[in-house]
Short mmCIF file of C-alpha atoms in Angstrom, two decimals:
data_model
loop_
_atom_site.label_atom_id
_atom_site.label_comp_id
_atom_site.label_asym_id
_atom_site.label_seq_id
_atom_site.Cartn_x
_atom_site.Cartn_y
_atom_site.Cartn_z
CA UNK Z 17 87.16 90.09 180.50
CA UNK Z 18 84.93 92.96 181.80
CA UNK Z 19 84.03 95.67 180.35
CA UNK Z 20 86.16 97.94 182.61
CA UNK Z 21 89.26 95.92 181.29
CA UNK Z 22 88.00 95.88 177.78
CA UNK Z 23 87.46 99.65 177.88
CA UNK Z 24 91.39 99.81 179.44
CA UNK Z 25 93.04 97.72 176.52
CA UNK Z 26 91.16 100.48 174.12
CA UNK Z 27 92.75 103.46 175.99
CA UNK Z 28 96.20 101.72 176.15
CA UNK Z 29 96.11 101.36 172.69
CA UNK Z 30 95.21 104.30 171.75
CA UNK Z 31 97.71 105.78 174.59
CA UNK Z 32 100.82 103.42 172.86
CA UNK Z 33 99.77 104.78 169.25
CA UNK Z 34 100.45 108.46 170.14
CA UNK Z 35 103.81 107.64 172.02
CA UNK Z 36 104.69 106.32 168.69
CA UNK Z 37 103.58 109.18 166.94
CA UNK Z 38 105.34 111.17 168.80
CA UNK Z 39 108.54 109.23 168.61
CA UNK Z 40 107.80 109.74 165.01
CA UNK Z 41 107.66 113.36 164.78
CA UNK Z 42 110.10 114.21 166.62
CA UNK Z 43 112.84 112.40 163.53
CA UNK Z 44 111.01 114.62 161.40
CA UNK Z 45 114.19 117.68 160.28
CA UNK Z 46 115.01 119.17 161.99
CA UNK Z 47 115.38 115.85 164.41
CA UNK Z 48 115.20 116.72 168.12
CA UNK Z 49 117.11 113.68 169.34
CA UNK Z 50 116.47 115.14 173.21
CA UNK Z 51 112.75 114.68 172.88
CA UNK Z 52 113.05 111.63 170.80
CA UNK Z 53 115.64 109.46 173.03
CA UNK Z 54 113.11 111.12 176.13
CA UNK Z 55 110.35 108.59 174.90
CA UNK Z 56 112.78 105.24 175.48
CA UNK Z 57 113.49 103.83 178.66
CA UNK Z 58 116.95 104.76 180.26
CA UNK Z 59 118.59 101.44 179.14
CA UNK Z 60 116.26 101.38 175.56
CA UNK Z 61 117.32 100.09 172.29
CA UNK Z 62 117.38 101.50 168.98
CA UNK Z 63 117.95 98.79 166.08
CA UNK Z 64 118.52 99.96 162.85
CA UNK Z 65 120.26 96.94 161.48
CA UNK Z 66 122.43 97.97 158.97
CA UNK Z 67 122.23 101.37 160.42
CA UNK Z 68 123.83 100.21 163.72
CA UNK Z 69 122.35 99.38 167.49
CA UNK Z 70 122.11 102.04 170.25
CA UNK Z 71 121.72 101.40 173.66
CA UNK Z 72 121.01 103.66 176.05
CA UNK Z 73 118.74 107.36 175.88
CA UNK Z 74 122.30 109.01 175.50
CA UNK Z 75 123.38 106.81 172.33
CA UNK Z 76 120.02 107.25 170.87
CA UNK Z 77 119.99 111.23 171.17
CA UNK Z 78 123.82 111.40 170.17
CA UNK Z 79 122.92 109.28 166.89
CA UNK Z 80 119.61 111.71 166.29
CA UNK Z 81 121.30 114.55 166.96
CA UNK Z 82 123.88 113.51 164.45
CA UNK Z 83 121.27 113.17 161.50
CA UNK Z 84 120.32 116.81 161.45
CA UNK Z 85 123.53 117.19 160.05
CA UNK Z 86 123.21 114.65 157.24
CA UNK Z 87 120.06 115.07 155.97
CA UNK Z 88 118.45 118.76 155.92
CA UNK Z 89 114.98 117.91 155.03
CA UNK Z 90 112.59 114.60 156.14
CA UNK Z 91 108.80 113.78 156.91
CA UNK Z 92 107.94 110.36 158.42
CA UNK Z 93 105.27 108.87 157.54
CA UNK Z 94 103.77 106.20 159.76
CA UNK Z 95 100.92 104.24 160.67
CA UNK Z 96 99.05 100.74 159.87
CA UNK Z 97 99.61 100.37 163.75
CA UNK Z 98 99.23 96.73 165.32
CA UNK Z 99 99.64 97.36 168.86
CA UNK Z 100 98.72 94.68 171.48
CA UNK Z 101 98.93 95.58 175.34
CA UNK Z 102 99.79 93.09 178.00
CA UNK Z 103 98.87 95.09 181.57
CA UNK Z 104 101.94 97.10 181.78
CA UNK Z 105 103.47 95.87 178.16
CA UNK Z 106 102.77 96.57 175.11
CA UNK Z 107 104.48 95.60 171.61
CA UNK Z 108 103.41 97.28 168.00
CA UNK Z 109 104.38 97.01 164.36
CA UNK Z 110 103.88 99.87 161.86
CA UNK Z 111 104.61 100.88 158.29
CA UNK Z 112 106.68 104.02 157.46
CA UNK Z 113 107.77 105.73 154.63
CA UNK Z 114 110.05 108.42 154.83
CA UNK Z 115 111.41 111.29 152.42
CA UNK Z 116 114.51 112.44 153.26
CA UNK Z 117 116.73 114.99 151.42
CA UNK Z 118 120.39 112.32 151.43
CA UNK Z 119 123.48 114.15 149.90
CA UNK Z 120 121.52 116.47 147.98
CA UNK Z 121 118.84 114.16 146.50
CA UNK Z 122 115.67 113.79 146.99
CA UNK Z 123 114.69 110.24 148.58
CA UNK Z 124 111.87 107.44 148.94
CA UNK Z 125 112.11 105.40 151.71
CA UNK Z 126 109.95 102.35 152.70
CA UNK Z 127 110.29 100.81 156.02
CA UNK Z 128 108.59 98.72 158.86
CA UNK Z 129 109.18 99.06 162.25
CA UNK Z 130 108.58 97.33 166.03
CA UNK Z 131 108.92 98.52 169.06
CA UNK Z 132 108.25 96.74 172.82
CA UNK Z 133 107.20 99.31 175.62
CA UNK Z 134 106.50 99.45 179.33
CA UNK Z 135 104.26 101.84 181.04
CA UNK Z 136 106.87 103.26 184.05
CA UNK Z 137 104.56 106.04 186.24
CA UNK Z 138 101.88 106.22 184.49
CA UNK Z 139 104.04 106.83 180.62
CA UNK Z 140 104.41 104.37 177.83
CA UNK Z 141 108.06 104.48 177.43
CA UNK Z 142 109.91 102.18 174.61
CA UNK Z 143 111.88 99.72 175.82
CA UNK Z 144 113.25 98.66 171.95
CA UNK Z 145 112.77 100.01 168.94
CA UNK Z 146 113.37 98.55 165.90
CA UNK Z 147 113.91 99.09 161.91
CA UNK Z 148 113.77 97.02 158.94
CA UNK Z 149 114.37 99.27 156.19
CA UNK Z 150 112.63 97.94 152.42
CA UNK Z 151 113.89 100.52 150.13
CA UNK Z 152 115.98 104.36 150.42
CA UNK Z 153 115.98 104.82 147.13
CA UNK Z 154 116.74 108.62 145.20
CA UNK Z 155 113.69 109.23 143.93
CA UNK Z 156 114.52 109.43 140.42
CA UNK Z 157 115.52 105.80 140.18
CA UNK Z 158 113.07 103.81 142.58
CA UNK Z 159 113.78 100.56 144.44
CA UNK Z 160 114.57 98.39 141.39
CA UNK Z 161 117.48 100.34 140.10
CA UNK Z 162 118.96 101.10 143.36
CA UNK Z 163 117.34 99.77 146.43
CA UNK Z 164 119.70 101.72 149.03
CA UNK Z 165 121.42 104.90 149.60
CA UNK Z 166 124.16 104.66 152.63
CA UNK Z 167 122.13 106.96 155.08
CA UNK Z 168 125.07 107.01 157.45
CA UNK Z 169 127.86 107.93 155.06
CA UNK E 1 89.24 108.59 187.62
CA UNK E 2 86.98 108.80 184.89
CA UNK E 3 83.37 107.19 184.89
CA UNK E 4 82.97 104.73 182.59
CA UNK E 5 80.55 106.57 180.34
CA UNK E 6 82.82 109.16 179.95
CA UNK E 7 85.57 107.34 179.24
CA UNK E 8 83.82 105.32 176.37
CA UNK E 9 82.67 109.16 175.52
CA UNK E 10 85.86 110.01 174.59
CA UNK E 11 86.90 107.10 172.70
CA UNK E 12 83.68 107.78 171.14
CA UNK E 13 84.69 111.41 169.88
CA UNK E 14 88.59 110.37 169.08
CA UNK E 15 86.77 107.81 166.25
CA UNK E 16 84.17 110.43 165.25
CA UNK E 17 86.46 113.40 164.80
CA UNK E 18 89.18 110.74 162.55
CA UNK E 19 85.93 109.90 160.48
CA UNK E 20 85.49 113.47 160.10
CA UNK E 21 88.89 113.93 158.53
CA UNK E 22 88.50 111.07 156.34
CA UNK E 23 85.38 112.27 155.52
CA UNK E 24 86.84 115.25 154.32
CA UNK E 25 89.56 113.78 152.37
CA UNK E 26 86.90 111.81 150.23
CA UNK E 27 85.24 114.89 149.47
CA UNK E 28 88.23 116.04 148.14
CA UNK E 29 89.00 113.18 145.99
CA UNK E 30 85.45 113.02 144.48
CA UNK E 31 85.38 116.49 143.17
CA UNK E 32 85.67 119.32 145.83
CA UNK E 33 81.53 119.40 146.53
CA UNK E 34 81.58 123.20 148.32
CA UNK E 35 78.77 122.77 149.77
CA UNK E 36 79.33 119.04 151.33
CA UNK E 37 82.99 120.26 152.61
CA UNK E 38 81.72 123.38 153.91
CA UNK E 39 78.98 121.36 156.20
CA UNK E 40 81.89 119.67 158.20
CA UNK E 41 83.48 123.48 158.90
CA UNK E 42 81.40 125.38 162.11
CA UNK E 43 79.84 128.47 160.52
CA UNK E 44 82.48 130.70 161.61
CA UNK E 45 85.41 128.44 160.60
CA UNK E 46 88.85 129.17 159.13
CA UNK E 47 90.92 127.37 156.56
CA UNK E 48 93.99 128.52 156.57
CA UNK E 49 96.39 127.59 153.46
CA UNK E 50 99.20 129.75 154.33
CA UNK E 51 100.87 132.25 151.66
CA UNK E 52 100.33 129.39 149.48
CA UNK E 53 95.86 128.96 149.21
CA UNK E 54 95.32 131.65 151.40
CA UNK E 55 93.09 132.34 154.46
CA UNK E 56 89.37 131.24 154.27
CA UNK E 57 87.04 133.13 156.95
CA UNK E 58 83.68 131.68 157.26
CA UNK E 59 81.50 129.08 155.76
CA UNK E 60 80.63 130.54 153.12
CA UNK E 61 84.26 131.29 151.83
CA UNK E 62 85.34 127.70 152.32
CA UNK E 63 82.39 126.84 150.07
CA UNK E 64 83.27 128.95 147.72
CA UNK E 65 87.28 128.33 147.87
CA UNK E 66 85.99 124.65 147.45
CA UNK E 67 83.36 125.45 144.66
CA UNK E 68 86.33 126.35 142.54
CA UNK E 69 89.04 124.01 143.70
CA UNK E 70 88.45 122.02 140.67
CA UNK E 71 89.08 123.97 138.46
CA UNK E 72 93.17 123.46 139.03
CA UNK E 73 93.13 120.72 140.59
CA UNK E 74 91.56 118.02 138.54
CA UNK E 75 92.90 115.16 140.18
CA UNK E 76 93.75 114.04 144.36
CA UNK E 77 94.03 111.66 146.70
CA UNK E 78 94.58 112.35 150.08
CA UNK E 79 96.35 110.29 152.39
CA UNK E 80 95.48 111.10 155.55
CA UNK E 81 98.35 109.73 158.08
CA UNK E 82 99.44 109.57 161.29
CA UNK E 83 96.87 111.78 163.38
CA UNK E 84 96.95 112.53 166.99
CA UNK E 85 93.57 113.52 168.36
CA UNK E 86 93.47 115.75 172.20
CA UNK E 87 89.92 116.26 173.28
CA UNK E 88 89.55 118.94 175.69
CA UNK E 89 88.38 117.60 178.83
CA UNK E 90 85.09 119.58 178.77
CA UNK E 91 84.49 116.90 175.47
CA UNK E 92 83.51 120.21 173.52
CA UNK E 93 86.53 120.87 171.66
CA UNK E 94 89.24 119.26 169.91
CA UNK E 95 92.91 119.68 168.44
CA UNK E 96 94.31 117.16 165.78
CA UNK E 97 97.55 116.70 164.39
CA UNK E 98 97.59 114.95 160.44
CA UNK E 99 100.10 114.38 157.75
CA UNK E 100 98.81 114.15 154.39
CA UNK E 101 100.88 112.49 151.18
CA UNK E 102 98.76 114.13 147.96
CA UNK E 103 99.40 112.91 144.38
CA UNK E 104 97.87 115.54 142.46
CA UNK E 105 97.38 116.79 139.02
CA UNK E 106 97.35 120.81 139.21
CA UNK E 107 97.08 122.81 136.49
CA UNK E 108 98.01 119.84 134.28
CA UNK E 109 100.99 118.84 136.17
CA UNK E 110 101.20 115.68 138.43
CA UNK E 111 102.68 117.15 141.53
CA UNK E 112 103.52 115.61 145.06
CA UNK E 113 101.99 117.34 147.89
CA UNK E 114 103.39 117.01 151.63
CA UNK E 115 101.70 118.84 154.03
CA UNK E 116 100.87 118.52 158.09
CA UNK E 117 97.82 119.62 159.55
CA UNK E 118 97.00 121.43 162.84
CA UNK E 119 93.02 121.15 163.18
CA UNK E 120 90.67 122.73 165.90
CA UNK E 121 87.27 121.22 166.36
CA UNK E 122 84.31 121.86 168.15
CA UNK E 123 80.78 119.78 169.25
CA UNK E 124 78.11 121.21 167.58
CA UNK E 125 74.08 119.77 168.60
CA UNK E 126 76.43 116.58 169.02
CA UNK E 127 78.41 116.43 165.87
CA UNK E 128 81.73 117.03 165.69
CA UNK E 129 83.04 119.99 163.07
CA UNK E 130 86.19 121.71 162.16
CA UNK E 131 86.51 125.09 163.43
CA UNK E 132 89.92 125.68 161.81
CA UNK E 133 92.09 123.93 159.58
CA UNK E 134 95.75 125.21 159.08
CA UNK E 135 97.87 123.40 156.74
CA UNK E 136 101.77 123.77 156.43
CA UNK E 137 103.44 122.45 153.40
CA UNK E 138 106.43 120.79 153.35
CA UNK E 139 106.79 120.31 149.95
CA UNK E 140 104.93 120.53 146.13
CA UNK E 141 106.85 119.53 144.28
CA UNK E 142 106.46 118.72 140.11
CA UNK E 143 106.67 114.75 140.12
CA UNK E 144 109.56 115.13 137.26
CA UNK E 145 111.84 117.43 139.71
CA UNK E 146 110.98 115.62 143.36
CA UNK E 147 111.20 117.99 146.81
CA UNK E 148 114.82 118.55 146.66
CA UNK E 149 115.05 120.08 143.00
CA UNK E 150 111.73 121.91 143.33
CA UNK E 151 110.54 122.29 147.22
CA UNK E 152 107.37 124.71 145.94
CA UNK E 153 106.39 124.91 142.59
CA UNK E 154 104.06 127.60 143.34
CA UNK E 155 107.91 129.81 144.16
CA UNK E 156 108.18 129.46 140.78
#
């Protein structure tokens, strides 16, 4: 590989990890589900397993949108990206934890996530994104003595 | 399009300026040195720490605000997470975004500590430095109460 390709799988990277982080931030409360389904592909994916699939920029925002209403008060937490590009592909794997405020109580959650994208124009946009969630437990019980809250209910 | 040089540069600076931050976050852990924290601020530098730690102006504050950090806080580690580095094209100056996750013992208490930074850096003789660090916390919360119970413990 030359260098000039080397040096382009670095930026890439680098260029992938951010449009995750933003995809991240933007599910921080008080969830802009515009901004985050604006990251995904117009056909995209969104699996959450238990938490449902949504296909399509609109189902993602509508689904988003519908969290700030459920839980007031989040942060998440990622990183311990492993992001390999492919020319104009890319797939990663991260951790997250996340500490939502569910039904009044405050939360631990411990997930990992994957996600496929394609650079369209010049933008890494995610083409899936998925969930696999470990733990969303109140935080004054931990993962052993209940392992999940309902984040849907 | 970029040359190559300076496109390596910037890769170059994206690395430094994370090292910086970690940098910084051991410092904290291993006792708040003021004078080895204040080194990675530019002389006219501001920490800001909101209505919570207050506004730092200046080297010399910082050292000083760091001098006596100890004193409550016996106890840190900072997880620095999730940054996103812009470096101004000029490759003179800097913005970063962080989140931190801080299990701390102040004032005797452990407490959970969730903040975001916004940092500003600048090049200095070739080494890069924070010119300001704001910090905007989400939550500090006793360990016993958790964020939802207690959001600030210093409100109380």
């Amino acid at each position: 590989m030359s260098i000039e390709d080397r040096i382009r799988t670095l930026e890439e990277i680098e260029a992938v990890r951010r449009v995750l982080a933003a995809v991240g931030a933007t599910c921080d409360a008080p969830y802009d589900g515009a901004a985050f389904a604006g990251h995904f592909t117009e056909d995209g994916v969104m699996d959450l397993m238990e938490m449902g699939v949504y296909t399509g920029r609109a189902a993602i925002q509508e689904f988003i949108d519908g969290m700030r209403a459920r839980v007031p008060f989040t942060m998440h937490y990622w990183d311990g990206y492993a992001i390999d590009v492919d020319g104009a592909e890319a797939t990663a794997t991260w951790y997250g934890f996340e500490t939502p405020n569910l039904n009044g109580t405050a939360h631990l959650g411990g997930l990992t996530h994957d996600a496929t994208l394609k650079k369209i124009e010049g933008c890494w946009m995610v083409t899936r994104l998925g969930q696999q969630l470990h733990f969303m437990t109140p935080y004054d019980k931990g993962w052993v003595r209940q392992r999940v809250t309902d984040q849907t209910a | 399009m970029a040359s190559l040089e300076d496109r390596v540069q910037l890769l170059e600076d994206i690395e430094a300026i994370r090292r910086l931050k970690i940098k910084y976050a051991r410092l904290c852990d291993t006792g708040y040195d003021g004078t080895k924290l204040a080194a990675l601020f530019t002389e006219d530098a501001v920490w800001d720490g909101g209505k919570e730690f207050g506004v730092q102006n200046g080297r010399g504050a910082i050292k000083a605000m760091f001098d006596d950090m100890s004193n409550d806080l016996t106890f840190a580690l900072h997880y620095m997470i999730g940054h996103t580095i812009d470096v101004d094209p000029s490759g003179t100056s800097a913005k970063a975004h962080w989140y931190l996750w801080e299990p701390m013992t102040y004032q005797g208490r452990a407490i959970l500590n969730a903040i975001t930074y916004d940092d500003e850096h600048r090049k200095v003789d070739g080494e890069w430095l924070f010119s300001r660090m704001a910090l905007t916390f989400h939550f500090l919360t006793p360990y016993e109460d958790g964020w939802v119970k207690t959001r600030m413990v210093t409100d109380g």
